[in-house]
Short mmCIF file of C-alpha atoms (C1' of nucleotides) in Angstrom, two decimals:
data_model
loop_
_atom_site.label_atom_id
_atom_site.label_comp_id
_atom_site.label_asym_id
_atom_site.label_seq_id
_atom_site.Cartn_x
_atom_site.Cartn_y
_atom_site.Cartn_z
CA UNK A 257 325.79 276.72 128.72
CA UNK A 258 322.30 278.25 129.24
CA UNK A 259 319.75 278.14 126.60
CA UNK A 260 321.07 278.47 123.07
CA UNK A 261 320.09 281.24 120.57
CA UNK A 262 317.43 280.25 118.17
CA UNK A 263 319.00 281.79 115.23
CA UNK A 264 322.16 281.81 113.38
CA UNK A 265 324.12 284.75 114.47
CA UNK A 266 326.13 284.99 111.11
CA UNK A 267 323.04 285.15 108.91
CA UNK A 268 321.40 287.85 110.97
CA UNK A 269 324.26 289.99 110.49
CA UNK A 270 323.64 289.57 106.98
CA UNK A 271 320.55 290.32 106.91
CA UNK A 272 320.98 293.61 109.31
CA UNK A 273 324.08 294.16 106.39
CA UNK A 274 321.44 294.36 103.77
CA UNK A 275 319.01 296.09 105.22
CA UNK A 276 321.34 299.02 106.24
CA UNK A 277 322.72 298.95 102.80
CA UNK A 278 319.42 299.30 101.15
CA UNK A 279 318.12 301.93 103.72
CA UNK A 280 320.84 303.53 105.39
CA UNK A 281 321.27 303.69 109.08
CA UNK A 282 318.80 306.13 109.94
CA UNK A 283 315.96 304.44 107.89
CA UNK A 284 316.58 301.36 109.32
CA UNK A 285 314.64 300.89 112.50
CA UNK A 286 315.31 298.39 115.17
CA UNK A 287 311.60 297.15 114.48
CA UNK A 288 312.39 296.88 110.75
CA UNK A 289 315.22 294.40 112.07
CA UNK A 290 313.63 292.27 114.10
CA UNK A 291 310.63 291.61 111.23
CA UNK A 292 313.56 291.09 108.50
CA UNK A 293 315.65 289.26 111.25
CA UNK A 294 312.83 287.32 112.51
CA UNK A 295 313.95 287.67 116.11
CA UNK A 296 312.50 289.65 119.47
CA UNK A 297 314.03 292.96 120.22
CA UNK A 298 315.68 291.40 123.03
CA UNK A 299 317.56 288.96 121.10
CA UNK A 300 319.12 291.25 118.86
CA UNK A 301 320.16 293.61 121.68
CA UNK A 302 321.72 290.69 123.19
CA UNK A 303 323.39 289.51 120.19
CA UNK A 304 324.76 292.96 118.68
CA UNK A 305 324.25 295.17 121.45
CA UNK A 306 322.77 298.74 120.36
CA UNK A 307 321.77 299.64 116.84
CA UNK A 308 325.28 301.80 116.09
CA UNK A 309 327.42 298.44 117.31
CA UNK A 310 325.05 296.35 114.82
CA UNK A 311 325.86 299.10 112.38
CA UNK A 312 329.10 299.22 113.10
CA UNK A 313 329.61 295.19 112.93
CA UNK A 314 328.02 295.00 109.60
CA UNK A 315 329.95 297.63 107.82
CA UNK A 316 332.92 295.88 108.88
CA UNK A 317 331.46 292.76 107.49
CA UNK A 318 330.89 294.86 104.04
CA UNK A 319 334.91 296.29 103.85
CA UNK A 320 335.63 292.44 104.88
CA UNK A 321 333.64 291.28 101.44
CA UNK A 322 336.21 289.54 98.91
CA UNK A 323 334.34 292.04 96.27
CA UNK A 324 335.67 294.69 97.77
CA UNK A 325 336.35 297.83 94.81
CA UNK A 326 339.22 299.49 96.66
CA UNK A 327 340.61 295.87 97.62
CA UNK A 328 340.52 294.86 93.75
CA UNK A 329 342.26 297.93 92.59
CA UNK A 330 345.08 297.37 95.34
CA UNK A 331 345.82 294.19 93.44
CA UNK A 332 346.70 296.46 90.19
CA UNK A 333 350.28 296.76 89.34
CA UNK A 334 350.19 300.36 87.46
CA UNK A 335 348.28 303.28 87.60
CA UNK A 336 345.86 302.20 84.82
CA UNK A 337 345.76 298.93 86.35
CA UNK A 338 344.37 299.96 89.55
CA UNK A 339 341.76 302.05 88.40
CA UNK A 340 340.50 299.82 85.73
CA UNK A 341 340.09 296.98 88.45
CA UNK A 342 338.27 299.31 90.54
CA UNK A 343 336.10 300.66 88.06
CA UNK A 344 335.18 297.10 86.54
CA UNK A 345 334.54 295.72 90.18
CA UNK A 346 332.55 298.62 90.81
CA UNK A 347 330.11 298.37 87.20
CA UNK A 348 329.70 294.59 88.19
CA UNK A 349 329.08 295.17 91.82
CA UNK A 350 327.22 298.12 91.96
CA UNK A 351 324.51 297.18 89.42
CA UNK A 352 324.44 293.69 90.64
CA UNK A 353 320.72 292.34 91.61
CA UNK A 354 322.46 289.67 94.11
CA UNK A 355 322.37 292.66 96.70
CA UNK A 356 321.53 296.12 97.15
CA UNK A 357 322.84 298.43 94.58
CA UNK A 358 325.44 300.84 94.95
CA UNK A 359 328.26 300.71 97.62
CA UNK A 360 327.25 301.01 101.50
CA UNK A 361 330.29 303.14 102.45
CA UNK A 362 329.84 305.32 99.29
CA UNK A 363 326.07 306.32 100.10
CA UNK A 364 326.37 306.68 103.97
CA UNK A 365 326.83 310.10 104.92
CA UNK A 366 328.12 308.94 108.28
CA UNK A 367 331.07 306.78 106.41
CA UNK A 368 333.13 309.67 105.70
CA UNK A 369 336.10 308.32 107.93
CA UNK A 370 335.76 304.84 105.59
CA UNK A 371 336.19 306.34 102.62
CA UNK A 372 338.44 308.93 103.58
CA UNK A 373 340.59 305.58 104.47
CA UNK A 374 339.95 303.87 101.16
CA UNK A 375 341.09 306.72 99.34
CA UNK A 376 344.12 306.71 101.56
CA UNK A 377 344.68 302.86 100.87
CA UNK A 378 343.98 303.67 96.80
CA UNK A 379 346.55 306.49 97.22
CA UNK A 380 349.47 304.55 98.86
CA UNK A 381 348.92 301.75 96.08
CA UNK A 382 349.07 304.50 93.33
CA UNK A 383 352.23 305.87 95.11
CA UNK A 384 353.72 302.32 94.77
CA UNK A 385 353.32 301.88 91.59
CA UNK A 386 353.97 304.90 90.14
CA UNK A 387 357.02 305.16 87.55
CA UNK A 388 358.20 308.63 87.83
CA UNK A 389 358.08 311.49 90.11
CA UNK A 390 355.16 313.34 88.48
CA UNK A 391 352.68 310.16 88.88
CA UNK A 392 353.77 310.13 92.66
CA UNK A 393 352.85 313.59 93.28
CA UNK A 394 349.72 312.79 91.33
CA UNK A 395 348.82 309.85 93.40
CA UNK A 396 346.64 311.73 96.00
CA UNK A 397 344.35 313.38 93.33
CA UNK A 398 344.04 311.02 91.15
CA UNK A 399 343.16 308.67 94.33
CA UNK A 400 340.61 311.43 95.18
CA UNK A 401 339.52 311.34 91.57
CA UNK A 402 338.96 307.48 91.33
CA UNK A 403 337.43 307.39 94.67
CA UNK A 404 334.81 310.56 93.81
CA UNK A 405 333.76 308.42 90.47
CA UNK A 406 332.70 305.23 92.79
CA UNK A 407 330.79 307.44 95.02
CA UNK A 408 329.26 308.86 92.06
CA UNK A 409 328.91 305.34 90.12
CA UNK A 410 327.33 304.18 93.51
CA UNK A 411 324.24 306.81 93.31
CA UNK A 412 324.21 306.49 89.47
CA UNK A 413 323.43 302.68 90.12
CA UNK A 414 321.26 303.08 92.96
CA UNK A 415 319.15 305.64 90.54
CA UNK A 416 318.72 302.57 88.42
CA UNK A 417 321.51 302.71 85.73
CA UNK A 418 322.60 298.65 84.97
CA UNK A 419 325.73 297.37 84.60
CA UNK A 420 326.31 298.72 80.83
CA UNK A 421 325.72 302.05 81.56
CA UNK A 422 328.16 302.23 84.57
CA UNK A 423 330.75 300.71 82.57
CA UNK A 424 330.20 303.16 79.42
CA UNK A 425 330.80 305.68 82.22
CA UNK A 426 333.81 304.25 84.11
CA UNK A 427 335.49 303.51 80.71
CA UNK A 428 335.51 307.53 80.08
CA UNK A 429 336.73 307.91 83.59
CA UNK A 430 339.81 305.82 82.26
CA UNK A 431 340.73 308.15 79.80
CA UNK A 432 341.30 310.90 82.66
CA UNK A 433 344.06 309.16 84.13
CA UNK A 434 345.57 307.95 80.67
CA UNK A 435 345.53 311.77 79.60
CA UNK A 436 345.88 314.07 82.36
CA UNK A 437 347.64 312.11 85.53
CA UNK A 438 351.34 311.97 84.19
CA UNK A 439 351.01 315.59 83.22
CA UNK A 440 350.60 318.43 86.23
CA UNK A 441 347.11 318.03 88.17
CA UNK A 442 346.80 321.03 89.52
CA UNK B 22 292.70 340.71 105.16
CA UNK B 23 292.71 338.96 107.92
CA UNK B 24 295.59 338.56 110.22
CA UNK B 25 298.95 339.36 108.51
CA UNK B 26 301.87 336.81 108.91
CA UNK B 27 304.45 337.72 111.31
CA UNK B 28 307.28 336.08 109.18
CA UNK B 29 308.45 336.81 105.98
CA UNK B 30 307.80 333.48 103.74
CA UNK B 31 310.83 334.04 101.39
CA UNK B 32 313.01 334.09 104.11
CA UNK B 33 311.39 331.04 106.04
CA UNK B 34 311.65 329.00 102.55
CA UNK B 35 315.31 330.24 102.39
CA UNK B 36 316.02 328.68 106.08
CA UNK B 37 314.17 325.67 105.10
CA UNK B 38 315.86 324.79 102.20
CA UNK B 39 319.10 325.12 104.18
CA UNK B 40 318.00 322.75 106.53
CA UNK B 41 317.17 320.27 104.43
CA UNK B 42 320.31 321.02 102.26
CA UNK B 43 322.21 320.00 105.68
CA UNK B 44 320.68 317.27 106.92
CA UNK B 45 318.41 315.78 104.05
CA UNK B 46 314.80 314.98 104.35
CA UNK B 47 314.16 312.43 106.39
CA UNK B 48 316.63 313.88 109.30
CA UNK B 49 314.95 317.38 109.06
CA UNK B 50 311.95 317.43 111.69
CA UNK B 51 309.17 319.55 111.69
CA UNK B 52 310.47 320.78 115.18
CA UNK B 53 313.66 321.58 113.93
CA UNK B 54 312.39 323.79 110.83
CA UNK B 55 309.91 325.33 113.45
CA UNK B 56 312.67 326.09 115.59
CA UNK B 57 315.09 327.46 112.90
CA UNK B 58 312.54 329.29 111.77
CA UNK B 59 311.43 330.85 114.63
CA UNK B 60 307.34 330.15 113.77
CA UNK B 61 304.96 327.82 115.43
CA UNK B 62 304.15 324.67 113.74
CA UNK B 63 300.73 325.62 112.72
CA UNK B 64 302.38 328.85 110.98
CA UNK B 65 304.55 326.32 108.99
CA UNK B 66 301.73 324.28 107.64
CA UNK B 67 299.40 327.25 107.00
CA UNK B 68 302.02 328.68 104.71
CA UNK B 69 303.55 325.57 103.20
CA UNK B 70 301.39 322.84 103.46
CA UNK B 71 303.06 319.60 104.52
CA UNK B 72 306.55 318.83 105.17
CA UNK B 73 306.55 316.64 101.68
CA UNK B 74 305.26 320.02 99.72
CA UNK B 75 307.58 322.26 102.11
CA UNK B 76 310.43 320.22 100.92
CA UNK B 77 309.48 320.26 97.13
CA UNK B 78 308.99 323.79 97.47
CA UNK B 79 312.46 323.94 98.86
CA UNK B 80 314.27 321.68 95.92
CA UNK B 81 312.59 323.98 93.47
CA UNK B 82 314.06 327.28 95.18
CA UNK B 83 317.34 325.54 94.96
CA UNK B 84 317.03 324.23 91.22
CA UNK B 85 316.11 328.13 90.23
CA UNK B 86 318.78 329.08 91.98
CA UNK B 87 321.51 331.63 89.49
CA UNK B 88 324.50 329.20 91.04
CA UNK B 89 322.96 325.92 89.32
CA UNK B 90 325.62 323.69 88.22
CA UNK B 91 323.88 322.04 85.70
CA UNK B 92 322.66 325.79 83.83
CA UNK B 93 326.01 326.66 84.17
CA UNK B 94 327.21 323.90 81.59
CA UNK B 95 324.18 324.70 79.30
CA UNK B 96 325.96 327.95 78.63
CA UNK B 97 328.54 326.47 77.28
CA UNK B 98 329.32 326.46 73.37
CA UNK B 99 331.74 323.50 73.13
CA UNK B 100 331.51 320.05 75.09
CA UNK B 101 334.67 321.10 76.88
CA UNK B 102 333.38 324.28 77.38
CA UNK B 103 329.74 322.68 78.98
CA UNK B 104 332.35 320.33 81.23
CA UNK B 105 334.47 323.04 82.22
CA UNK B 106 331.77 325.24 83.17
CA UNK B 107 330.25 322.55 85.36
CA UNK B 108 333.09 321.15 87.04
CA UNK B 109 334.40 325.15 87.80
CA UNK B 110 330.93 326.24 89.14
CA UNK B 111 330.88 322.95 91.10
CA UNK B 112 334.08 322.87 92.44
CA UNK B 113 333.30 326.56 93.72
CA UNK B 114 329.66 326.05 95.37
CA UNK B 115 330.32 322.74 96.40
CA UNK B 116 333.15 323.61 98.84
CA UNK B 117 331.64 327.14 99.47
CA UNK B 118 331.04 328.29 103.40
CA UNK B 119 328.36 330.73 102.24
CA UNK B 120 325.66 327.98 102.53
CA UNK B 121 325.44 324.01 103.13
CA UNK B 122 328.40 322.08 101.63
CA UNK B 123 327.70 320.06 98.35
CA UNK B 124 324.83 319.69 96.21
CA UNK B 125 320.99 319.40 97.61
CA UNK B 126 320.15 317.60 94.37
CA UNK B 127 323.10 315.29 94.22
CA UNK B 128 322.97 314.07 97.86
CA UNK B 129 319.29 313.40 98.44
CA UNK B 130 318.34 309.79 97.64
CA UNK B 131 314.59 311.50 96.93
CA UNK B 132 316.04 313.24 94.36
CA UNK B 133 316.62 310.56 91.31
CA UNK B 134 314.11 312.15 89.21
CA UNK B 135 316.05 315.42 89.42
CA UNK B 136 319.34 313.92 88.84
CA UNK B 137 317.49 312.43 85.89
CA UNK B 138 316.56 315.59 84.52
CA UNK B 139 319.72 317.57 84.85
CA UNK B 140 321.24 314.56 83.22
CA UNK B 141 319.22 315.01 80.02
CA UNK B 142 319.34 318.54 80.08
CA UNK B 143 323.02 318.33 79.82
CA UNK B 144 323.05 315.18 77.21
CA UNK B 145 320.58 317.35 75.00
CA UNK B 146 323.26 320.47 74.99
CA UNK B 147 326.30 318.09 74.32
CA UNK B 148 324.27 316.81 71.68
CA UNK B 149 323.42 320.37 70.39
CA UNK B 150 327.25 321.70 70.32
CA UNK B 151 328.62 317.95 68.93
CA UNK B 152 330.50 318.74 66.07
CA UNK B 153 330.25 315.15 64.53
CA UNK B 154 328.38 312.32 64.60
CA UNK B 155 330.48 310.31 67.19
CA UNK B 156 330.22 313.52 69.59
CA UNK B 157 326.61 313.44 69.42
CA UNK B 158 326.10 309.62 69.78
CA UNK B 159 328.22 309.78 73.29
CA UNK B 160 326.18 312.65 74.21
CA UNK B 161 324.28 310.46 76.68
CA UNK B 162 327.33 308.88 78.39
CA UNK B 163 329.49 312.02 78.59
CA UNK B 164 326.49 313.88 80.37
CA UNK B 165 325.80 310.32 82.67
CA UNK B 166 330.12 310.79 82.99
CA UNK B 167 329.37 314.30 84.10
CA UNK B 168 326.73 314.03 86.44
CA UNK B 169 328.54 311.24 87.92
CA UNK B 170 331.63 313.45 88.58
CA UNK B 171 329.15 316.05 90.28
CA UNK B 172 327.53 313.40 92.88
CA UNK B 173 331.31 312.09 94.03
CA UNK B 174 332.29 315.79 93.93
CA UNK B 175 329.48 316.52 96.27
CA UNK B 176 330.11 314.09 98.44
CA UNK B 177 333.73 314.76 98.69
CA UNK B 178 332.65 318.33 99.57
CA UNK B 179 330.59 317.07 102.34
CA UNK B 180 333.33 315.38 103.81
CA UNK B 181 335.26 318.25 104.49
CA UNK B 182 337.20 318.37 100.96
CA UNK B 183 338.21 322.34 100.23
CA UNK B 184 337.73 324.14 96.83
CA UNK B 185 341.45 323.31 95.53
CA UNK B 186 340.71 319.58 96.37
CA UNK B 187 337.54 319.66 94.49
CA UNK B 188 339.45 321.63 91.46
CA UNK B 189 342.23 319.08 91.15
CA UNK B 190 339.99 316.21 90.61
CA UNK B 191 337.80 318.26 88.47
CA UNK B 192 341.01 319.13 86.60
CA UNK B 193 341.67 315.26 85.74
CA UNK B 194 338.12 314.34 84.85
CA UNK B 195 338.34 317.36 82.24
CA UNK B 196 341.23 315.31 80.55
CA UNK B 197 338.43 312.56 80.31
CA UNK B 198 336.20 314.09 77.79
CA UNK B 199 339.19 315.82 75.97
CA UNK B 200 340.63 312.15 75.34
CA UNK B 201 338.37 309.63 75.08
CA UNK B 202 334.85 311.29 74.39
CA UNK B 203 335.11 311.25 70.48
CA UNK B 204 336.67 307.82 70.60
CA UNK B 205 334.13 305.42 70.90
CA UNK B 206 332.75 305.28 74.43
CA UNK B 207 331.08 301.63 74.85
"C1'" DA C 185 315.94 265.89 139.32
"C1'" DG C 186 317.71 270.31 140.33
"C1'" DC C 187 320.42 274.74 139.85
"C1'" DG C 188 322.75 278.14 137.51
"C1'" DT C 189 322.93 280.29 133.17
"C1'" DT C 190 321.64 281.97 128.86
"C1'" DC C 191 318.28 282.93 126.03
"C1'" DT C 192 313.16 284.47 124.39
"C1'" DG C 193 308.54 286.56 124.02
"C1'" DT C 194 305.71 289.92 125.86
"C1'" DA C 195 304.76 294.14 127.29
"C1'" DC C 196 306.20 298.50 128.08
"C1'" DT C 197 309.40 303.15 129.28
"C1'" DG C 198 309.95 308.25 127.71
"C1'" DA C 199 310.89 310.79 123.85
"C1'" DC C 200 310.01 311.99 119.55
"C1'" DC C 201 307.82 311.96 114.89
"C1'" DA C 202 304.26 314.47 111.98
"C1'" DC C 203 300.33 317.18 112.04
"C1'" DT C 204 295.98 319.33 114.02
"C1'" DA C 205 291.70 321.44 117.09
"C1'" DC C 206 290.88 324.78 119.39
"C1'" DA C 207 290.59 329.59 121.16
"C1'" DG C 208 292.09 333.73 120.70
"C1'" DA C 209 294.48 338.02 118.77
"C1'" DA C 210 295.32 341.27 114.52
"C1'" DC C 211 293.90 342.79 110.76
"C1'" DC C 212 290.24 344.30 106.82
"C1'" DG C 213 286.05 346.52 105.18
"C1'" DC C 214 281.95 348.93 106.94
"C1'" DG D 258 282.92 349.92 117.00
"C1'" DC D 259 281.36 345.06 114.54
"C1'" DG D 260 281.83 341.12 111.99
"C1'" DG D 261 284.52 338.44 108.86
"C1'" DT D 262 288.62 336.51 107.79
"C1'" DT D 263 293.32 334.60 108.72
"C1'" DC D 264 296.95 333.98 111.46
"C1'" DT D 265 299.31 332.33 116.23
"C1'" DG D 266 299.93 330.02 120.52
"C1'" DT D 267 298.65 326.22 123.24
"C1'" DA D 268 298.53 321.99 123.61
"C1'" DG D 269 297.22 318.03 122.39
"C1'" DT D 270 296.44 313.78 118.65
"C1'" DG D 271 298.02 308.37 117.76
"C1'" DG D 272 302.22 306.73 115.89
"C1'" DT D 273 306.79 304.95 115.95
"C1'" DC D 274 311.63 305.51 117.53
"C1'" DA D 275 315.59 303.15 120.51
"C1'" DG D 276 315.85 300.57 124.39
"C1'" DT D 277 314.75 297.35 128.60
"C1'" DA D 278 312.04 294.95 133.05
"C1'" DC D 279 310.66 290.98 133.69
"C1'" DA D 280 308.84 286.13 133.77
"C1'" DG D 281 309.41 281.93 131.95
"C1'" DA D 282 311.54 278.64 128.97
"C1'" DA D 283 315.79 275.84 127.26
"C1'" DC D 284 319.92 273.83 128.07
"C1'" DG D 285 324.71 271.87 130.61
"C1'" DC D 286 326.26 270.15 134.82
"C1'" DT D 287 326.03 267.51 138.78
#
DNA sequence: AGCGTTCTGTACTGACCACTACAGAACCGC
DNA sequence: GCGGTTCTGTAGTGGTCAGTACAGAACGCT
């Protein structure tokens, strides 16, 4: 009961996500948000809490997306598969014009914990699909390499690289795990 | 003639550089700078112009440093040499405790032009040391791959990775160019 | 219709932002 | 010592920041 809100909370969250994605947390002001969302500040605070809480909810929404690059990798059934899936998804998504370029998580300084989490998920999956002890030992390093690539690809996309440029770099990166990951990586 | 300034301009520029390096351009306020430099705002403006100009001078100083990762690569005399030198320098520098972690140029959204310039320098060098037509054709992609790695390594270092972790990832990346750069990369 | 509840728009808070006007201090040449 | 020049410290400028107090509007329930 009570007066119903005049905007779609879900659509508003999506707009906020895109704004944070494009400009980053600090560079997105409450004023930017209320203007883009077409609502007043009190409505925003009532619906989402403070700026930080809104950001966290936006990030959670971002990570739950079916477009997730890390999730694409987790579906892989071999080391090469895992990395190929991640890089392919990244090349598609990071340069897409459907949404801001690059990756929100991989371009926000304040999301180190999310990056560590994703890296761990990838390492675990690489451990699962490892075919020998060496591959199992190298899982963390290979996962670190993959996510280092993702951060770099995200930045490259933000700097203007198109999907083909990302794809060329990603393909080159794929050779690394074929050639070197089974061999000792340390 | 006139009243002499009471601070060392060079030392002040260095402190400003470190502050920008650590926090980024937008997150470093004039108030932060005057406090860290131990001078008043009018002195800062008189010596360096406005905030943007100070930032640009700080970046120029950063890029002129003998620790430059790109410059280390330019001294290489083969493709493998160029990349090995870059990655080794990056692993050392990005995790060093002598200065803020990571790379100023590779972590500042506003320095895309500097990144493009460094990528071009590396591509040119790779073109020079190429031993066949295929390597020459792949120079831009290999340079893009190398600088994508650098951005990722910089972020990884900022997230807390130590020199050894960076080194392991870098070594893995080096396999990519050995295995795949001569082969068609697109 | 009237009440309780919840939302909305206006208008504001103190804090911080980049930047500067102004007055006095510290130097030079004379 | 005196004038000209350049720097320094104080104290501000208008603007934007995140967040909110308050009054009225729009609903469901009775």
